[in-house]
Coordinates of C-alpha atoms in Angstrom, one line a residue:
M1 CA 71.9 4.8 -52.9
R2 CA 68.5 4.9 -54.6
V3 CA 66.5 8.1 -54.4
E4 CA 63.5 6.0 -53.5
D5 CA 65.3 5.2 -50.2
F6 CA 64.6 8.7 -49.0
D7 CA 60.8 8.7 -49.6
F8 CA 58.2 9.0 -46.9
D9 CA 54.4 9.7 -46.8
L10 CA 53.5 13.3 -46.0
P11 CA 49.9 14.4 -45.8
E12 CA 49.4 17.6 -47.7
E13 CA 47.7 19.3 -44.7
L14 CA 51.1 19.3 -42.8
I15 CA 52.7 21.6 -45.4
A16 CA 52.7 25.0 -43.6
Q17 CA 51.2 27.6 -45.8
T18 CA 51.7 30.7 -43.5
P19 CA 54.3 31.6 -40.9
L20 CA 53.4 31.7 -37.2
L21 CA 52.8 35.2 -35.7
D22 CA 55.7 34.6 -33.4
R23 CA 58.9 33.4 -35.1
T24 CA 60.0 31.4 -32.0
A25 CA 56.6 29.8 -31.4
S26 CA 57.3 26.8 -33.6
R27 CA 58.0 23.3 -32.3
L28 CA 61.5 21.7 -32.2
M29 CA 62.2 18.0 -32.6
V30 CA 65.5 17.1 -31.1
L31 CA 67.3 14.0 -32.5
D32 CA 70.4 12.4 -31.1
K33 CA 72.3 11.6 -34.3
V34 CA 74.0 8.5 -32.7
S35 CA 71.3 6.9 -30.5
G36 CA 68.3 8.1 -32.6
E37 CA 66.5 9.2 -29.4
I38 CA 63.8 11.8 -30.1
E39 CA 62.5 14.6 -27.9
D40 CA 59.6 16.9 -28.6
Q41 CA 60.4 20.5 -27.5
H42 CA 59.6 24.1 -28.4
F43 CA 62.0 26.2 -30.5
T44 CA 63.0 28.4 -27.5
D45 CA 64.3 25.3 -25.8
I46 CA 67.2 25.4 -28.3
L47 CA 68.9 27.5 -25.6
S48 CA 69.4 24.5 -23.3
Y49 CA 71.1 22.5 -26.1
L50 CA 73.7 25.2 -26.9
N51 CA 76.7 25.5 -24.7
E52 CA 79.3 28.2 -23.8
G53 CA 82.1 28.0 -26.3
D54 CA 79.9 26.7 -29.2
A55 CA 79.5 28.4 -32.5
L56 CA 76.1 29.1 -34.0
V57 CA 76.6 29.6 -37.8
L58 CA 73.9 31.6 -39.6
N59 CA 73.5 32.4 -43.3
D60 CA 73.0 36.2 -43.7
T61 CA 71.8 36.1 -47.3
R62 CA 68.8 38.3 -48.2
V63 CA 66.0 37.1 -50.5
L64 CA 65.4 39.3 -53.4
P65 CA 61.8 40.2 -54.3
A66 CA 62.8 38.3 -57.5
R67 CA 59.4 37.6 -59.1
L68 CA 58.4 40.3 -61.6
H69 CA 55.1 40.7 -63.6
G70 CA 55.6 42.5 -66.9
I71 CA 54.2 43.0 -70.3
K72 CA 55.7 42.0 -73.7
E73 CA 56.2 45.4 -75.5
E74 CA 55.3 44.1 -78.9
T75 CA 52.0 42.3 -78.1
G76 CA 50.9 43.3 -74.5
A77 CA 51.1 39.7 -73.4
H78 CA 51.5 39.2 -69.6
I79 CA 55.0 37.7 -68.7
E80 CA 56.3 36.5 -65.4
V81 CA 60.0 36.7 -64.8
L82 CA 62.0 35.1 -61.9
L83 CA 65.5 36.4 -61.3
L84 CA 67.9 33.5 -60.7
K85 CA 71.5 34.7 -60.9
Q86 CA 73.3 38.0 -61.7
K87 CA 75.7 37.4 -64.5
A88 CA 77.4 40.8 -65.0
G89 CA 76.2 44.3 -64.5
N90 CA 72.5 44.5 -65.4
T91 CA 72.5 41.0 -67.1
W92 CA 70.6 38.2 -65.2
E93 CA 69.9 34.6 -65.7
T94 CA 66.1 34.3 -65.3
L95 CA 63.1 31.9 -65.7
V96 CA 60.4 33.3 -67.9
K97 CA 56.7 32.2 -68.2
P98 CA 55.4 31.6 -70.8
A99 CA 58.9 31.3 -72.2
K100 CA 57.7 30.7 -75.8
R101 CA 56.6 34.3 -76.0
I102 CA 60.0 35.7 -75.2
R103 CA 62.6 35.1 -78.0
Q104 CA 65.9 36.7 -78.5
G105 CA 65.5 40.5 -79.0
A106 CA 62.1 40.7 -77.3
T107 CA 61.5 43.5 -74.7
I108 CA 59.5 43.3 -71.5
T109 CA 58.3 46.3 -69.5
F110 CA 57.5 46.4 -65.8
G111 CA 55.8 49.0 -63.7
N112 CA 54.8 51.3 -66.6
G113 CA 58.3 51.4 -67.9
A114 CA 60.2 51.9 -64.6
L115 CA 62.1 48.8 -65.5
T116 CA 62.6 47.2 -68.9
A117 CA 64.3 43.9 -70.0
T118 CA 65.7 42.8 -73.3
C119 CA 66.2 39.1 -74.0
L120 CA 69.8 38.4 -75.0
E121 CA 69.8 34.6 -75.1
E122 CA 67.4 31.7 -74.9
L123 CA 68.3 28.8 -72.5
E124 CA 66.6 25.4 -72.0
H125 CA 63.7 24.8 -69.5
G126 CA 62.3 28.4 -69.9
G127 CA 65.6 30.0 -69.0
R128 CA 66.4 33.4 -70.5
I129 CA 69.4 35.8 -70.2
L130 CA 67.8 39.3 -69.8
E131 CA 69.5 42.7 -69.7
F132 CA 67.7 45.3 -67.5
S133 CA 67.4 49.0 -68.0
Y134 CA 66.2 51.4 -65.3
E135 CA 67.0 54.7 -63.5
G136 CA 68.5 54.8 -60.0
I137 CA 69.5 51.7 -58.0
F138 CA 68.4 48.3 -59.3
Y139 CA 67.6 46.8 -55.9
E140 CA 65.4 49.8 -54.9
V141 CA 63.5 49.4 -58.2
L142 CA 63.1 45.7 -57.4
E143 CA 61.8 46.4 -53.9
Q144 CA 59.0 48.5 -55.5
L145 CA 58.1 46.1 -58.3
G146 CA 59.0 42.6 -57.2
E147 CA 57.3 39.9 -55.2
M148 CA 58.9 37.3 -52.9
P149 CA 59.5 34.1 -54.8
L150 CA 57.8 31.7 -52.4
P151 CA 58.4 28.0 -52.9
P152 CA 55.9 26.2 -55.3
Y153 CA 54.3 24.2 -52.4
I154 CA 53.1 27.4 -50.7
K155 CA 49.8 28.4 -52.3
E156 CA 48.8 31.3 -50.1
Q157 CA 49.9 35.0 -50.5
L158 CA 52.3 36.3 -47.9
A159 CA 50.8 39.2 -46.0
D160 CA 54.1 40.5 -44.6
Q161 CA 57.0 40.1 -47.1
D162 CA 59.5 40.3 -44.2
R163 CA 58.3 37.0 -42.8
Y164 CA 60.2 35.3 -45.7
Q165 CA 63.4 37.0 -44.5
T166 CA 65.6 36.2 -41.5
V167 CA 65.9 39.0 -38.9
Y168 CA 69.7 39.1 -39.7
A169 CA 69.4 39.1 -43.6
K170 CA 71.9 41.4 -45.0
E171 CA 73.5 40.3 -48.3
N172 CA 71.2 40.6 -51.3
G173 CA 71.2 37.7 -53.7
S174 CA 68.9 34.7 -52.8
A175 CA 66.1 33.3 -54.8
A176 CA 64.8 31.5 -51.7
A177 CA 65.2 32.0 -47.9
P178 CA 67.5 30.0 -45.7
T179 CA 64.4 28.9 -43.8
A180 CA 65.9 27.3 -40.7
G181 CA 66.9 30.9 -39.7
L182 CA 63.3 32.1 -39.8
H183 CA 62.8 30.8 -36.3
F184 CA 65.2 33.3 -34.7
T185 CA 64.4 36.7 -33.2
E186 CA 66.9 39.4 -32.1
D187 CA 65.8 38.6 -28.5
L188 CA 66.5 34.9 -28.8
L189 CA 69.9 35.6 -30.5
D190 CA 70.8 37.9 -27.6
K191 CA 70.0 35.2 -25.1
I192 CA 72.1 32.7 -27.0
K193 CA 75.0 35.2 -27.0
A194 CA 74.6 35.8 -23.3
K195 CA 75.1 32.1 -22.8
G196 CA 78.6 32.4 -24.3
V197 CA 77.7 31.0 -27.7
E198 CA 79.5 32.8 -30.6
I199 CA 77.2 33.9 -33.4
I200 CA 79.0 33.7 -36.7
F201 CA 77.7 34.6 -40.2
V202 CA 78.4 33.0 -43.5
T203 CA 76.8 33.9 -46.9
L204 CA 75.3 31.5 -49.4
H205 CA 72.8 32.7 -52.0
V206 CA 70.2 30.0 -52.2
G207 CA 69.3 29.0 -55.8
L208 CA 66.0 27.7 -57.0
G209 CA 67.7 24.3 -57.6
T210 CA 66.8 23.8 -53.9
F211 CA 63.3 23.0 -55.0
R212 CA 64.1 21.0 -58.2
P213 CA 63.2 17.3 -57.9
V214 CA 66.0 14.8 -58.1
D215 CA 65.4 13.2 -61.5
V216 CA 67.8 10.3 -61.4
E217 CA 67.3 6.9 -59.8
D218 CA 70.7 6.6 -58.2
T219 CA 72.0 9.4 -55.9
E220 CA 75.5 8.9 -57.3
N221 CA 74.3 10.3 -60.6
H222 CA 72.8 13.5 -59.2
K223 CA 74.5 16.8 -60.1
M224 CA 73.8 19.7 -57.7
H225 CA 73.0 23.2 -58.8
S226 CA 75.7 25.8 -58.3
E227 CA 75.4 28.5 -55.5
F228 CA 77.6 31.4 -54.6
Y229 CA 79.1 31.4 -51.1
R230 CA 81.4 33.7 -49.1
L231 CA 83.3 33.3 -45.7
T232 CA 85.2 36.2 -44.2
E233 CA 88.7 35.8 -42.7
E234 CA 87.3 36.8 -39.2
A235 CA 84.5 34.2 -39.4
A236 CA 87.0 31.5 -40.5
E237 CA 89.4 32.2 -37.7
R238 CA 86.6 32.2 -35.1
I239 CA 85.3 28.8 -36.2
N240 CA 88.8 27.3 -36.3
T241 CA 89.4 28.6 -32.7
I242 CA 86.1 27.2 -31.4
K243 CA 87.0 23.8 -33.0
E244 CA 90.5 23.9 -31.5
N245 CA 89.0 24.7 -28.0
G246 CA 86.6 21.7 -28.2
G247 CA 83.4 23.7 -28.9
E248 CA 80.8 22.5 -31.3
V249 CA 79.9 24.0 -34.6
V250 CA 76.1 24.2 -34.9
A251 CA 75.0 25.1 -38.4
V252 CA 71.6 26.8 -38.9
G253 CA 70.3 25.4 -42.1
T254 CA 71.6 23.2 -44.9
T255 CA 73.0 26.3 -46.7
S256 CA 75.3 27.1 -43.7
I257 CA 76.5 23.4 -43.7
R258 CA 77.2 23.5 -47.5
T259 CA 79.3 26.7 -47.1
I260 CA 81.4 25.4 -44.2
E261 CA 81.8 21.9 -45.6
T262 CA 82.7 23.1 -49.1
I263 CA 85.6 25.1 -47.6
A264 CA 86.7 22.6 -44.9
S265 CA 86.7 19.8 -47.6
R266 CA 89.3 21.8 -49.6
H267 CA 91.5 22.7 -46.6
N268 CA 91.9 19.5 -44.5
G269 CA 89.1 20.4 -42.1
K270 CA 90.2 24.0 -41.6
L271 CA 88.2 27.1 -42.5
V272 CA 89.8 29.9 -44.6
A273 CA 88.5 33.1 -46.1
E274 CA 87.0 32.1 -49.4
S275 CA 84.3 32.9 -51.9
G276 CA 83.1 31.1 -55.1
W277 CA 80.5 28.7 -56.4
T278 CA 79.8 25.4 -54.7
E279 CA 78.1 22.3 -56.1
I280 CA 78.8 20.1 -53.0
F281 CA 76.4 17.2 -52.7
I282 CA 76.2 15.8 -49.2
S283 CA 74.6 12.4 -48.9
P284 CA 75.1 9.3 -46.7
G285 CA 78.7 8.2 -46.7
Y286 CA 80.0 11.8 -46.5
T287 CA 82.3 12.5 -43.6
F288 CA 81.7 15.9 -42.0
K289 CA 84.9 18.0 -41.7
A290 CA 83.7 20.8 -39.5
V291 CA 80.0 20.8 -38.6
D292 CA 78.9 18.9 -35.5
A293 CA 75.2 19.7 -35.3
L294 CA 72.4 21.2 -37.3
I295 CA 69.2 23.2 -36.8
T296 CA 67.0 22.7 -39.9
N297 CA 63.4 22.5 -41.1
F298 CA 61.7 19.3 -42.3
H299 CA 62.4 18.6 -46.0
L300 CA 60.7 17.3 -49.1
P301 CA 60.6 13.5 -49.6
K302 CA 63.4 12.3 -52.0
S303 CA 65.1 15.7 -51.9
T304 CA 68.9 16.4 -51.7
L305 CA 68.2 18.1 -48.3
I306 CA 66.8 14.9 -46.7
M307 CA 69.8 13.2 -48.1
L308 CA 72.1 15.8 -46.4
V309 CA 70.4 15.4 -43.0
S310 CA 70.6 11.6 -43.4
A311 CA 74.4 12.0 -43.8
L312 CA 74.7 13.8 -40.5
S313 CA 72.8 11.1 -38.7
D314 CA 71.6 7.9 -40.4
R315 CA 69.0 7.3 -43.0
N316 CA 66.8 5.0 -40.9
K317 CA 67.0 7.3 -37.9
I318 CA 66.0 10.3 -40.0
L319 CA 63.1 8.5 -41.6
T320 CA 62.0 7.3 -38.1
A321 CA 62.1 10.9 -36.9
Y322 CA 60.2 12.1 -40.0
N323 CA 57.5 9.5 -39.4
H324 CA 57.3 10.6 -35.8
A325 CA 56.9 14.2 -37.1
V326 CA 54.0 13.2 -39.3
E327 CA 52.3 11.3 -36.4
Q328 CA 52.8 14.2 -34.1
Q329 CA 51.6 16.7 -36.8
Y330 CA 54.6 18.8 -37.0
R331 CA 54.4 21.5 -39.6
F332 CA 56.6 20.9 -42.7
F333 CA 58.9 22.9 -45.1
S334 CA 59.7 26.6 -45.3
F335 CA 57.2 28.0 -42.7
G336 CA 57.1 24.8 -40.7
D337 CA 58.7 23.5 -37.4
A338 CA 62.3 22.9 -36.8
M339 CA 64.6 19.9 -36.0
F340 CA 67.9 19.9 -34.1
I341 CA 70.2 17.1 -35.0
H342 CA 73.2 16.8 -32.5

């Protein structure tokens, strides 16, 4: 299909710049993936769409405060570093701005020397392999010196860094939040559990490729970025049992879907304990192996994520729903409203 087929008009003022005070206060559009019927609800109404014996699958990745501001040791130039992926030990793949100032062998200092980085290798598009030096525990140093790497379409500063973390975030490693999960509170999750819905966690560390534009004309030619995922044996067994008993698997966010479908695609629809790197690209024509329904936010025009949700339903139904969202002034993207496709 053509990337242009997934375009829609989005007024800039509908891009949510700040999170709501109450995580659960957002709106919820409910889309019947077969009939295309649309309902306008509130997020707490998700309770009435989840049934005893269903599985709610959440991504427990934790966003690193991965944006660092430093100084080039030799010249005093200001340098911004964004951590992308841990390679080995203290070596990370990063994005550096301005990249032309950081060549192989250059040193950057952060926080008056609490953290230093040496450039080991130059990559394309501003990528650099950096080796970090510090005392103590790296993630603790990062918590002190780093900032949340908010998406490029959010222009406002975040007053409370925790609002770009889910309440159940646990596994350090993401360059971006699995934003569909931002709508949940401990209280809402307790109510969902009390209804007999099983809460199951997977891990997928979100890469910045999530925000990269699709730069091909035909979706067939798009290559996905690679992201690390993990599913435990207990989680795999619980999902398999729920499927066997006729329960529905409801994924929270496209990252949960990518984890489950990566594994199910390799094992004839079954889930097994597994970890690794996935480049799965889900677009119309894909047959889902395990996931039945999805809670997600509203996505960028012409993005891989709107292609994924179109695969779960139908491109025309999704675009109709998105146009309805624009007309009804739903809030879009990371801090925006939610959609339930079932």
